[in-house]
mmCIF file of C-alpha atoms and ligand atoms in Angstrom:
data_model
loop_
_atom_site.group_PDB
_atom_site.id
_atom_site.type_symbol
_atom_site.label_atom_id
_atom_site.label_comp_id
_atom_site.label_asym_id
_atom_site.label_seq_id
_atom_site.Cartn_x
_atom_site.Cartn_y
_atom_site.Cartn_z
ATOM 1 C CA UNK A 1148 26.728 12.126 2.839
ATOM 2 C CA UNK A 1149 24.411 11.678 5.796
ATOM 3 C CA UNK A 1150 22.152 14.533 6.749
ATOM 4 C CA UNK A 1151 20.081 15.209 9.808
ATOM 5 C CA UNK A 1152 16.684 16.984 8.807
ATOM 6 C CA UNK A 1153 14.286 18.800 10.645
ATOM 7 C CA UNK A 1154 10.467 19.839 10.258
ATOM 8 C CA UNK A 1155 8.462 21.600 12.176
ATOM 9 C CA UNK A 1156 6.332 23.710 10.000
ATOM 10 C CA UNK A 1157 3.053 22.581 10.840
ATOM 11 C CA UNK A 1158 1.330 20.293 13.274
ATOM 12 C CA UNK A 1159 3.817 17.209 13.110
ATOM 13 C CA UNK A 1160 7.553 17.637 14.915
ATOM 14 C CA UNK A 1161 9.990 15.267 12.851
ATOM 15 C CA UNK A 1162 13.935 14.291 12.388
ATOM 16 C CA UNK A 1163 15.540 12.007 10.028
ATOM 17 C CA UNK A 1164 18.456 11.155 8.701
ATOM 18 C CA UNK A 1165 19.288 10.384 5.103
ATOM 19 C CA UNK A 1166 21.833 8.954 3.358
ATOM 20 C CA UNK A 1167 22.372 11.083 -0.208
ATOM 21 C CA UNK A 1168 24.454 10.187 -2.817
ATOM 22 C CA UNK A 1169 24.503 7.707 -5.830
ATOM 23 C CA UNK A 1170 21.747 6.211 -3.990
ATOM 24 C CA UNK A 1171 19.126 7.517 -1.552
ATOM 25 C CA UNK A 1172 18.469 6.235 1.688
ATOM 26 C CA UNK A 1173 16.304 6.697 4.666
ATOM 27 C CA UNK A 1174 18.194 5.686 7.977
ATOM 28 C CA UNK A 1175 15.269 6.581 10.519
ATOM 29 C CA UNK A 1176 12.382 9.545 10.102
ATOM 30 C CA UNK A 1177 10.485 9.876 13.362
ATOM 31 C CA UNK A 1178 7.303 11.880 13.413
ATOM 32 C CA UNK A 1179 5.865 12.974 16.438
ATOM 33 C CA UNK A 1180 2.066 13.662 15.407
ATOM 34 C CA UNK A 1181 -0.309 16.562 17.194
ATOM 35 C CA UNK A 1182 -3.054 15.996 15.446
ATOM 36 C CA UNK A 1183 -5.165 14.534 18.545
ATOM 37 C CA UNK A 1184 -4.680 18.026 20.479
ATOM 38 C CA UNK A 1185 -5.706 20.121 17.877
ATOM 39 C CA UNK A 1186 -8.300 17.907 17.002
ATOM 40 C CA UNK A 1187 -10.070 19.054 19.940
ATOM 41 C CA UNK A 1188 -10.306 22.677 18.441
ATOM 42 C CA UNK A 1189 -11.499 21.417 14.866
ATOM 43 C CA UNK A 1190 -8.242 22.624 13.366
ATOM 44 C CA UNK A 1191 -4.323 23.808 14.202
ATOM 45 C CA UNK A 1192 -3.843 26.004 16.675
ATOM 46 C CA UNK A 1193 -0.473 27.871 16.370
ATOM 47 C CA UNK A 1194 0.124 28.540 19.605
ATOM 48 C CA UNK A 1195 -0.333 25.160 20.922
ATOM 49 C CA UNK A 1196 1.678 23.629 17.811
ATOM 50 C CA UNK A 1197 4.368 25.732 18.561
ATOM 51 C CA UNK A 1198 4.291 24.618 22.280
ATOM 52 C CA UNK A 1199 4.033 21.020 21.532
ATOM 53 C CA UNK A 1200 7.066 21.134 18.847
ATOM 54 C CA UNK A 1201 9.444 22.592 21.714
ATOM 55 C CA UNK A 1202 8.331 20.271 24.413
ATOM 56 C CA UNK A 1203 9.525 17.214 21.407
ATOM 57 C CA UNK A 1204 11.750 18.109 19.429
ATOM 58 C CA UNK A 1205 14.833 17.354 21.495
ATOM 59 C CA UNK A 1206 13.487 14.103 22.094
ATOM 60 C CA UNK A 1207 12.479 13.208 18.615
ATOM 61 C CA UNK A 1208 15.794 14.561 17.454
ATOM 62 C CA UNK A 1209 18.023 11.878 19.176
ATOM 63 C CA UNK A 1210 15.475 8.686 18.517
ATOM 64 C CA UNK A 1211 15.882 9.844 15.016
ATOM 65 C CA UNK A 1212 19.901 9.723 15.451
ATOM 66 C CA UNK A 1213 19.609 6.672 17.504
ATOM 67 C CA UNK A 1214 17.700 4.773 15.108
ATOM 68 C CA UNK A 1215 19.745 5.635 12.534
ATOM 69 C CA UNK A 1216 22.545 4.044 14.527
ATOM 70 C CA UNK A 1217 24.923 7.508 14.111
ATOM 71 C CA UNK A 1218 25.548 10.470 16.571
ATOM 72 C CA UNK A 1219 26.226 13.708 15.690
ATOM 73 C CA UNK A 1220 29.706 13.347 14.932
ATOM 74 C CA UNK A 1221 28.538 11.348 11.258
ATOM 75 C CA UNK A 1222 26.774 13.813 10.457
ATOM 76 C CA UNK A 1223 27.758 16.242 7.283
ATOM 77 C CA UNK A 1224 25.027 18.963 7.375
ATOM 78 C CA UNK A 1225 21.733 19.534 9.019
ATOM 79 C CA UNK A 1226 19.077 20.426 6.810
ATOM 80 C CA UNK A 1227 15.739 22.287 8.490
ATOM 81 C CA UNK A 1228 12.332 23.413 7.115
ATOM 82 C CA UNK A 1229 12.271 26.778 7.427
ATOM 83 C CA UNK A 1230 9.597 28.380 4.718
ATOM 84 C CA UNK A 1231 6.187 28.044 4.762
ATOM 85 C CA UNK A 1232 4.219 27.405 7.270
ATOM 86 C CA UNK A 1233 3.370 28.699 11.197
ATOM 87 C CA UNK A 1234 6.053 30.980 12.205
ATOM 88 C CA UNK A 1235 5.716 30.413 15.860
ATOM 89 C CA UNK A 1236 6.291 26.256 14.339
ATOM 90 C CA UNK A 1237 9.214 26.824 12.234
ATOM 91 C CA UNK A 1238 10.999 29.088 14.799
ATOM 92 C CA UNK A 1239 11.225 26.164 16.732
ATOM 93 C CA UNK A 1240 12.792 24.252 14.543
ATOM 94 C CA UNK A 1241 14.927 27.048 12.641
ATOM 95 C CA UNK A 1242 16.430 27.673 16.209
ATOM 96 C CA UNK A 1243 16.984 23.874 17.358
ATOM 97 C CA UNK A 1244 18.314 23.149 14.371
ATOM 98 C CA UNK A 1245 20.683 26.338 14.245
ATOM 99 C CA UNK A 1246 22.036 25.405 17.947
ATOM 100 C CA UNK A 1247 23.051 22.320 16.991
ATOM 101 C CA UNK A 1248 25.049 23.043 13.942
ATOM 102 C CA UNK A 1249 26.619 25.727 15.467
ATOM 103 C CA UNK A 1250 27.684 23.953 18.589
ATOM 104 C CA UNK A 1251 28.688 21.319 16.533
ATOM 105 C CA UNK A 1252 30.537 23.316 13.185
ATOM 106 C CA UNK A 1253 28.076 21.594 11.290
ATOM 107 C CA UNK A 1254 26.732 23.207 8.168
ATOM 108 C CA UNK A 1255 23.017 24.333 8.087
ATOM 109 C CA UNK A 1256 20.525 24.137 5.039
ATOM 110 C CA UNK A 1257 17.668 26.090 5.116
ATOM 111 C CA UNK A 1258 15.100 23.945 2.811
ATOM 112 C CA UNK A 1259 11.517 25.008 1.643
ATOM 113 C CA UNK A 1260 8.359 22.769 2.665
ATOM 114 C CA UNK A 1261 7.223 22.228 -0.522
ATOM 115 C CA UNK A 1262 10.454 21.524 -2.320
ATOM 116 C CA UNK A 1263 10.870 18.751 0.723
ATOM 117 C CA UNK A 1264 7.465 17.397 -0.502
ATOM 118 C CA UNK A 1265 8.593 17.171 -3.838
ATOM 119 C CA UNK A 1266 11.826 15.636 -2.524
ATOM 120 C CA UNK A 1267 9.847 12.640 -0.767
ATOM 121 C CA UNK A 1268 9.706 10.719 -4.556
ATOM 122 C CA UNK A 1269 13.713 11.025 -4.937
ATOM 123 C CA UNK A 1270 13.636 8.604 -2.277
ATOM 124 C CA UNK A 1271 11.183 6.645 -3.100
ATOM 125 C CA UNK A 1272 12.016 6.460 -6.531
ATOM 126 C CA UNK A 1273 15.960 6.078 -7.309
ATOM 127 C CA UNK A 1274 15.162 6.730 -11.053
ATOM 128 C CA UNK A 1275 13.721 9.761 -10.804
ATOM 129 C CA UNK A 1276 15.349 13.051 -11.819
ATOM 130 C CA UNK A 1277 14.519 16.618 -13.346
ATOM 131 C CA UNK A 1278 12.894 17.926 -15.105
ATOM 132 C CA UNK A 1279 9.386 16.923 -14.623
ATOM 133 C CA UNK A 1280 6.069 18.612 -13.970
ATOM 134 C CA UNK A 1281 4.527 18.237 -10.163
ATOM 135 C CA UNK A 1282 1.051 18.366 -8.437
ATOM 136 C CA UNK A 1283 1.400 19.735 -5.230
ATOM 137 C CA UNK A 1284 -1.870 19.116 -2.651
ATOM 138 C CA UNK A 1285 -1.224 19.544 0.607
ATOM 139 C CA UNK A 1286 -3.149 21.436 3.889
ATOM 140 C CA UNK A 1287 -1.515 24.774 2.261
ATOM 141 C CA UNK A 1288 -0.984 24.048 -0.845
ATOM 142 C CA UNK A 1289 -2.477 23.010 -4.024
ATOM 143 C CA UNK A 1290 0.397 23.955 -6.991
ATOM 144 C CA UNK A 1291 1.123 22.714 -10.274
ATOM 145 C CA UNK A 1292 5.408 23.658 -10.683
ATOM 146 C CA UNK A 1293 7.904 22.967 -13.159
ATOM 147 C CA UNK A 1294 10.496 21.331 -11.618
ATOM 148 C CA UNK A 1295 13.520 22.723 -13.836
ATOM 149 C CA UNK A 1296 16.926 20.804 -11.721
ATOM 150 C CA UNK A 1297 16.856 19.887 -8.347
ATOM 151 C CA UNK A 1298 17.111 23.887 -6.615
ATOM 152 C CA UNK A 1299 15.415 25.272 -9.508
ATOM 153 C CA UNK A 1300 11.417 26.154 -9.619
ATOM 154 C CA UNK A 1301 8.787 27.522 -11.228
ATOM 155 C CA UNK A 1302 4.770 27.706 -10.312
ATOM 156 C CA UNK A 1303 2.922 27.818 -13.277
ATOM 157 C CA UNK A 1304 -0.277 27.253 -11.292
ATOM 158 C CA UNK A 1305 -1.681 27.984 -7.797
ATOM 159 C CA UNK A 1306 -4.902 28.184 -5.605
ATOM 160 C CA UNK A 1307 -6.313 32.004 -5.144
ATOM 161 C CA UNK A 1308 -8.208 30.821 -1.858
ATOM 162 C CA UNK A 1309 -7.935 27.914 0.018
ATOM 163 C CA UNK A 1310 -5.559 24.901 -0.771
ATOM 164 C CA UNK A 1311 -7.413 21.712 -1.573
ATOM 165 C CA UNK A 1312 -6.562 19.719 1.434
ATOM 166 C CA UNK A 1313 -8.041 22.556 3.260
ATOM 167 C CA UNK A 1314 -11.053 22.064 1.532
ATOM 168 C CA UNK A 1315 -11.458 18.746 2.118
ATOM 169 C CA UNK A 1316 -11.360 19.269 5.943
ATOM 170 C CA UNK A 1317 -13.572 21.809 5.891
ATOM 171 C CA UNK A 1318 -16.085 19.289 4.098
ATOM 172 C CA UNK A 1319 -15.602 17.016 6.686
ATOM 173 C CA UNK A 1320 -15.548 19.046 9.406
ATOM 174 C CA UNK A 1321 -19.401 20.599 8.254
ATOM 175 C CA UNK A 1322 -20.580 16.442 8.186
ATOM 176 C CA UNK A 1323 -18.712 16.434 12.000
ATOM 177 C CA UNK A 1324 -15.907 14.043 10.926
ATOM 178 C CA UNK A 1325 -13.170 15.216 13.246
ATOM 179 C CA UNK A 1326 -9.920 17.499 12.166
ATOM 180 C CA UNK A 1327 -8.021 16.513 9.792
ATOM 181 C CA UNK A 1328 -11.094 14.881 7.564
ATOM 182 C CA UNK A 1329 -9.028 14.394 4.442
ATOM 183 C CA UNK A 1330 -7.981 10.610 4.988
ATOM 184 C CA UNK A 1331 -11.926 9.683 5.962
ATOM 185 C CA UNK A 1332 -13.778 11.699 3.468
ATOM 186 C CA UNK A 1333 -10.866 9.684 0.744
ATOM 187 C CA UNK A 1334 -12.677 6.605 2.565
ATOM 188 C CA UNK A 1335 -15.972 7.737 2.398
ATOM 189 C CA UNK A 1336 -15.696 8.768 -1.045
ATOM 190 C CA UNK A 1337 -15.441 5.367 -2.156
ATOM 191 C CA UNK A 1338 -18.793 3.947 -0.672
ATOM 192 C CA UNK A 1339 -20.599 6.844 -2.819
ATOM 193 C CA UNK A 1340 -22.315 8.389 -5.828
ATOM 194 C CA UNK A 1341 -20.187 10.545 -7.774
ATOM 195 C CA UNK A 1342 -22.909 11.479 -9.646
ATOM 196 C CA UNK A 1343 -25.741 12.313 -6.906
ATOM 197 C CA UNK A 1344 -24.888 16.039 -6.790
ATOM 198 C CA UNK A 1345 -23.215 18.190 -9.590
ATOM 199 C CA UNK A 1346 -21.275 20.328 -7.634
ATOM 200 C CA UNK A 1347 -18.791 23.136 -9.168
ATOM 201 C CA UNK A 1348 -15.431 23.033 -10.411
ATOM 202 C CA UNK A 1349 -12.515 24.327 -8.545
ATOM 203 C CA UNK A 1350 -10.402 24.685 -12.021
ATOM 204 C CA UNK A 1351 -10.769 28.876 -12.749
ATOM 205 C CA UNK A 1352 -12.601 29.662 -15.900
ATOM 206 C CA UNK A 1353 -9.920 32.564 -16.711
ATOM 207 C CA UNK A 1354 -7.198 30.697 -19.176
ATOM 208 C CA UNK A 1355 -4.585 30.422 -15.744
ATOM 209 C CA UNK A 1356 -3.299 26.841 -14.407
ATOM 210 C CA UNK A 1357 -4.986 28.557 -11.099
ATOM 211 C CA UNK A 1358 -7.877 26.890 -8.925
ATOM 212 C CA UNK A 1359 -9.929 28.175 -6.425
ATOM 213 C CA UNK A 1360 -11.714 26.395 -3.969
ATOM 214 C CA UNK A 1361 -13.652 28.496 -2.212
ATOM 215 C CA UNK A 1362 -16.694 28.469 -4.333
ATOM 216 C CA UNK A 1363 -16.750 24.581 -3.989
ATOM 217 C CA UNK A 1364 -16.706 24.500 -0.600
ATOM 218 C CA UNK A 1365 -19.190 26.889 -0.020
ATOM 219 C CA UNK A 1366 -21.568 25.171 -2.515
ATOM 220 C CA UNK A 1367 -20.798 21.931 -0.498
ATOM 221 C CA UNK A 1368 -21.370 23.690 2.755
ATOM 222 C CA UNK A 1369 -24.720 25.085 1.466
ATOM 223 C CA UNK A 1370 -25.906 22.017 0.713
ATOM 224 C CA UNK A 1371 -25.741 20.366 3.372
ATOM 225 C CA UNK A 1372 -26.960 23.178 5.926
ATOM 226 C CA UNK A 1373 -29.863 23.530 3.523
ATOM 227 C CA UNK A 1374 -30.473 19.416 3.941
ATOM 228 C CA UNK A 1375 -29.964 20.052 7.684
ATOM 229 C CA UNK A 1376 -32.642 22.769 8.121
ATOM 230 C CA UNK A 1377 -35.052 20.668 6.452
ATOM 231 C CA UNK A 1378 -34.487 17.732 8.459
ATOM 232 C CA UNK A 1379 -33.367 15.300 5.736
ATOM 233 C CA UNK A 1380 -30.947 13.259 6.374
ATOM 234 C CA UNK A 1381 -27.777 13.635 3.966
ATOM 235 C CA UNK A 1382 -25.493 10.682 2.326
ATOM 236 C CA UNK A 1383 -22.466 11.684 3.320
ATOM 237 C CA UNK A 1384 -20.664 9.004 0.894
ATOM 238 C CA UNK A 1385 -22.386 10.358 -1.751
ATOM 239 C CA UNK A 1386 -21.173 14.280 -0.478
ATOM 240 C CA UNK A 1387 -17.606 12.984 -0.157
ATOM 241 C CA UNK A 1388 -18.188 11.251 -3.826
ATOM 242 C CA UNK A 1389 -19.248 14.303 -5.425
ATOM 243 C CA UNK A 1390 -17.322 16.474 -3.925
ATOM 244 C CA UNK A 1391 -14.025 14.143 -4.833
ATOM 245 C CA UNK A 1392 -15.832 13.594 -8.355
ATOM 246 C CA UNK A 1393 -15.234 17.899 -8.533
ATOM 247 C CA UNK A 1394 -11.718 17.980 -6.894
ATOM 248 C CA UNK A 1395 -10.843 15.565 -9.912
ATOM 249 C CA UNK A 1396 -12.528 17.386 -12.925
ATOM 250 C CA UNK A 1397 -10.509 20.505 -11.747
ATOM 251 C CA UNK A 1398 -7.232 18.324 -11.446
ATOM 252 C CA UNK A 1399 -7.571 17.105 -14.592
ATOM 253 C CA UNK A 1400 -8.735 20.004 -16.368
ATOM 254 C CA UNK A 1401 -5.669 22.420 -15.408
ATOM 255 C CA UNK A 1402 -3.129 19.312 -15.776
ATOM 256 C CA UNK A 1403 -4.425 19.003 -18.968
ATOM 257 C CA UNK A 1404 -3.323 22.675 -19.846
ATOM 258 C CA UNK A 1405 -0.669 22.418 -17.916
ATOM 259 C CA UNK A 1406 1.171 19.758 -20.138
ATOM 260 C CA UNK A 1407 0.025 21.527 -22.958
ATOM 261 C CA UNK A 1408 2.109 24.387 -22.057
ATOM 262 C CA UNK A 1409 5.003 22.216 -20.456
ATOM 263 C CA UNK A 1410 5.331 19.456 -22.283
ATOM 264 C CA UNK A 1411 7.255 17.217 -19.775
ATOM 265 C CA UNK A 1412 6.732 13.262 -19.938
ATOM 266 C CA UNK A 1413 7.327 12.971 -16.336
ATOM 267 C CA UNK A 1414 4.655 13.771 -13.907
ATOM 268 C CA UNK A 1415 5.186 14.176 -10.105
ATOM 269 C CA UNK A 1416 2.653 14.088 -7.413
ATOM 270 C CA UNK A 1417 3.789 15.674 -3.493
ATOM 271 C CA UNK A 1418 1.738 16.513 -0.388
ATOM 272 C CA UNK A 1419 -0.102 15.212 2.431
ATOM 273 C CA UNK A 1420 -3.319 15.013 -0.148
ATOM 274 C CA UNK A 1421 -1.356 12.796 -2.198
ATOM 275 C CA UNK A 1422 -2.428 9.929 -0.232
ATOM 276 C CA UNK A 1423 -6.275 10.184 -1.571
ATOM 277 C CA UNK A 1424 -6.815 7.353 -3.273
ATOM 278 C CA UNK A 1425 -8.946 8.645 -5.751
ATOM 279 C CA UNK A 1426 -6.403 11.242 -7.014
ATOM 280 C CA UNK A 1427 -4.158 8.562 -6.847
ATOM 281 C CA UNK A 1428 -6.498 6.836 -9.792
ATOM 282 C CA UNK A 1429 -7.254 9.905 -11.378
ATOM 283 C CA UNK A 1430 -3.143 11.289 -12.031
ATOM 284 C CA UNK A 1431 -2.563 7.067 -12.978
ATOM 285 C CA UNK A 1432 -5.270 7.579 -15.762
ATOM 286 C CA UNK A 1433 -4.438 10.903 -16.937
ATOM 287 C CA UNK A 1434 -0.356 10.220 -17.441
ATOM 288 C CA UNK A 1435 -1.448 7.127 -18.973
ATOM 289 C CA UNK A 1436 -3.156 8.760 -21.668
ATOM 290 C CA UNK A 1437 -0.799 11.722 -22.269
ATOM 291 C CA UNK A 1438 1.989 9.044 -21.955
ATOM 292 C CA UNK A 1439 3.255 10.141 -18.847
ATOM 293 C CA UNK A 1440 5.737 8.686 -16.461
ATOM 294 C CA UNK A 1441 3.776 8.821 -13.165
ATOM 295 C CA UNK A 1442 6.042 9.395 -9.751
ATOM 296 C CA UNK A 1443 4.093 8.902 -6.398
ATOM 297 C CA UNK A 1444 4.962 9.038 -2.858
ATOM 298 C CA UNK A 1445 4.342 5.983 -0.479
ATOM 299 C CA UNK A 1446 1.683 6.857 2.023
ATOM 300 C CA UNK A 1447 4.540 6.533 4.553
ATOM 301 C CA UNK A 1448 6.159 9.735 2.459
ATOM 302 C CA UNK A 1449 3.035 11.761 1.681
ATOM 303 C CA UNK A 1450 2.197 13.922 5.298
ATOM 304 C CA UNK A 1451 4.622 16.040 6.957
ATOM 305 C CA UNK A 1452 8.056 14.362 7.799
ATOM 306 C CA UNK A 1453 11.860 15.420 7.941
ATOM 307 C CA UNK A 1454 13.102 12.688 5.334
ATOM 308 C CA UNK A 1455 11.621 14.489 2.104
ATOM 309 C CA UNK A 1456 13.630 18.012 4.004
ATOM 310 C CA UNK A 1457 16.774 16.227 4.385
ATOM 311 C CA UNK A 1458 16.583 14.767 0.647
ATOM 312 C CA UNK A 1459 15.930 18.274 -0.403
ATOM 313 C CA UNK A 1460 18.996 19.422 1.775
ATOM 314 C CA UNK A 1461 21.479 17.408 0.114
ATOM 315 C CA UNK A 1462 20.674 19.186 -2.898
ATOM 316 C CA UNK A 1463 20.562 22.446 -1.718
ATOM 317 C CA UNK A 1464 24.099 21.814 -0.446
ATOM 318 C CA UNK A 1465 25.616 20.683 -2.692
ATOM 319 C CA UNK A 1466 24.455 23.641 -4.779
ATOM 320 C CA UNK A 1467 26.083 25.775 -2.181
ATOM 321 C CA UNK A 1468 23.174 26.837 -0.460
ATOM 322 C CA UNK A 1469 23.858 27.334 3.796
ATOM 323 C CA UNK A 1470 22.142 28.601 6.305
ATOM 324 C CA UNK A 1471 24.108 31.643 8.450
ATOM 325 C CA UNK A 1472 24.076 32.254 12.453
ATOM 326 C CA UNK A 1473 20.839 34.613 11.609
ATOM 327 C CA UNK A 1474 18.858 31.830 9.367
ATOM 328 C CA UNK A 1475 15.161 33.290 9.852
ATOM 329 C CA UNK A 1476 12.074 31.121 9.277
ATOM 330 C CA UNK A 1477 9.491 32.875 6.733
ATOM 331 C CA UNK A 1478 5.421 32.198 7.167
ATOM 332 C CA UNK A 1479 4.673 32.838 3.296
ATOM 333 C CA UNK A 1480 7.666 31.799 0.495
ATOM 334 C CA UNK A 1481 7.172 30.946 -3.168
ATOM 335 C CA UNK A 1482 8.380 27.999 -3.857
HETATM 336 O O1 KG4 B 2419 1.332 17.920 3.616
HETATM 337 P P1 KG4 B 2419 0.489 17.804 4.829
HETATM 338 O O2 KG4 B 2419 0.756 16.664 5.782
HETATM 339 O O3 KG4 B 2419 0.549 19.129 5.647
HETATM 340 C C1 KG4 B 2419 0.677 20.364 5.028
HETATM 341 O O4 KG4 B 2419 1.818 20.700 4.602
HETATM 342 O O5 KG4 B 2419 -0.380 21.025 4.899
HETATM 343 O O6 KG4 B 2419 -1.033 17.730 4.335
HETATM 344 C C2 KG4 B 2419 -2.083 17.584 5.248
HETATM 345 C C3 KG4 B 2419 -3.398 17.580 4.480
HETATM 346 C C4 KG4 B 2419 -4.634 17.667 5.367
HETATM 347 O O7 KG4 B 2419 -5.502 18.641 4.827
HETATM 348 C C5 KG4 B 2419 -5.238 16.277 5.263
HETATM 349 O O8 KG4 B 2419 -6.626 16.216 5.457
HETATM 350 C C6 KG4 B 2419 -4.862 15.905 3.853
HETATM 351 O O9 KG4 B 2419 -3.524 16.351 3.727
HETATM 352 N N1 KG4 B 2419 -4.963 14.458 3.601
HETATM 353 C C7 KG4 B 2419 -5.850 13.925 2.727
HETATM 354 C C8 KG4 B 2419 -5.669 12.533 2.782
HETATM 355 N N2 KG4 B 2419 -4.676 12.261 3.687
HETATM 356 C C9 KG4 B 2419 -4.254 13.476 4.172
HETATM 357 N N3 KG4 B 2419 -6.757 14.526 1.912
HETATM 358 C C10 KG4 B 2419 -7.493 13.718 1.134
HETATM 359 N N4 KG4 B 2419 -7.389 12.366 1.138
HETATM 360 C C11 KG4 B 2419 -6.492 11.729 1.916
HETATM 361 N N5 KG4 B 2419 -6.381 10.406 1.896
HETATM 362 ZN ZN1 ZN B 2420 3.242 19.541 4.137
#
């Protein structure tokens, strides 16, 4: 069946269509990026984002059809994100996305940001099916969930603070590289010394799967003010190299109990951070040695985009969940 999919939680407006069945296939995903307005600010602001999705989303709506080579009429459902993320951002896209398959009789599937994440390897990877174990690392999120079946989910691990992508650009932002630092501190990372500062972990010390990355950061943070007020002049490589160096103790450290508790053989990473190379490296090794079947996203799969929603739609549907006439859009959701 061919679904049209909509996202618009965050700071990227995006339709696709998909083509779900035996196989999986991506007929067009067109993302519309904000990221150079709110770079101006040093981070997203709502308001604008919410601004900038309405002013595209009509547009990007009917490339994504066109591309695809269908109109509306070939499409079976229309699947939109609408939980987590900026409510004034996922308004926009709950609504648009609720005109058009009621104008149309088409049915509506509500779909959940992070399950669309996880969604993004189904069509990368025809293969892969539940039940596995998945990383999520995104801007918002930084989760370790056992994927029971497709619609079915439970997080046996979460952040108590901020989410680890958020961590990296507020790194980057401290060193002045501009919103979102992620991508340039992965960069960075690898022209540096892992070793030249010991920074703390972000895995918690408590027995949980949970991190927290506040206390990271603002070790990071303190270091380099305190290199600032004395007027030395700091490596950043070797910053983003320890820092990374810490990201990656904590990953591993809570995977490790994680598949100790869930023994799955398949392991799953999702989210806009799942482009870092270096986590990349680091999951490869660890599933290697716990002889693990390692999914990963293609870069083209790993930020923001309405593909990995409409992959999630199709199952959704055909596990009979619909969206009504009064589908509301939710800024907090478990997953
Ligand atoms: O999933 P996503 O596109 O949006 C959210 O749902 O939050 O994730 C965006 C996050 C940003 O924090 C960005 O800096 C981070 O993913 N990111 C990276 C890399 N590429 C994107 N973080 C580290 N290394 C990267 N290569
Ligand atoms: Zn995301």
């Amino acid at each position: 069946m061919k679904i049209l999919s909509i996202e618009s939680s965050c700071d990227e407006t995006s339709a696709a269509v998909v083509e779900m069945g035996e196989e999986r296939k991506i007929l067009s995903n067109i993302v519309a990026s904000q990221i150079e307005t709110h770079a101006l600010y040093g981070g997203v602001v709502p308001e604008i984002a919410s601004r900038a999705h309405s002013e595209a989303i009509s547009r990007v709506t009917y490339e994504a059809l066109d591309r695809a080579g269908v109109t509306l009429d070939c499409i079976d459902a229309i699947g939109v994100t609408n939980r987590p993320g900026l409510i004034g951002a996922l308004l926009v896209g709950v609504n648009f996305a609720k005109s058009l398959a009621i104008s149309r009789n088409i049915p509506l599937v509500p779909v959940h940001h992070i399950r669309g994440h996880i969604a993004a390897n189904y069509l990368a990877h025809q293969g892969l099916e539940p039940p596995f174990l998945a990383l999520v690392v995104s801007g918002g999120h930084t989760s370790i969930i056992e994927v029971r079946d497709y619609v079915t989910f439970n997080t046996v691990g979460r952040t108590k603070d901020d989410a680890m992508g958020e961590a990296f650009d507020k790194v980057a932002r401290v060193m002045g590289i501009p919103y979102p630092g992620g991508a340039e501190m992965d960069r960075l990372a690898a022209l540096g010394d892992p070793k030249a500062f010991n920074f703390p972990s972000a895995a918690l010390n408590d027995g949980s799967l949970d991190f927290s990355f506040s206390g990271l950061k603002t070790n990071v943070i303190n270091v380099l003010h305190n290199m600032e007020q004395k007027g030395m002049p700091y490596p950043k490589e070797d910053i983003a190299a320890s820092f990374t160096a810490a990201v990656m103790g904590s990953v591993e450290k809570k995977l490790k109990a994680a598949v100790n508790e869930y023994p799955y053989k398949r392991l799953v990473l999702a989210g806009g951070v799942s482009a870092n190379s270096h986590l990349r490296a680091c999951l490869k090794t660890f599933a290697d040695k716990h002889g693990m079947e390692l999914f990963v996203p293609p870069l083209s799969l790993c930020g923001d985009n309405a593909a990995m929603i409409g992959a999630q739609a199709y199952y959704e549907y055909i596990n009979g969940v619909r969206g009504e006439s009064s589908l509301n859009a939710f800024a907090v959701s478990d997953t």
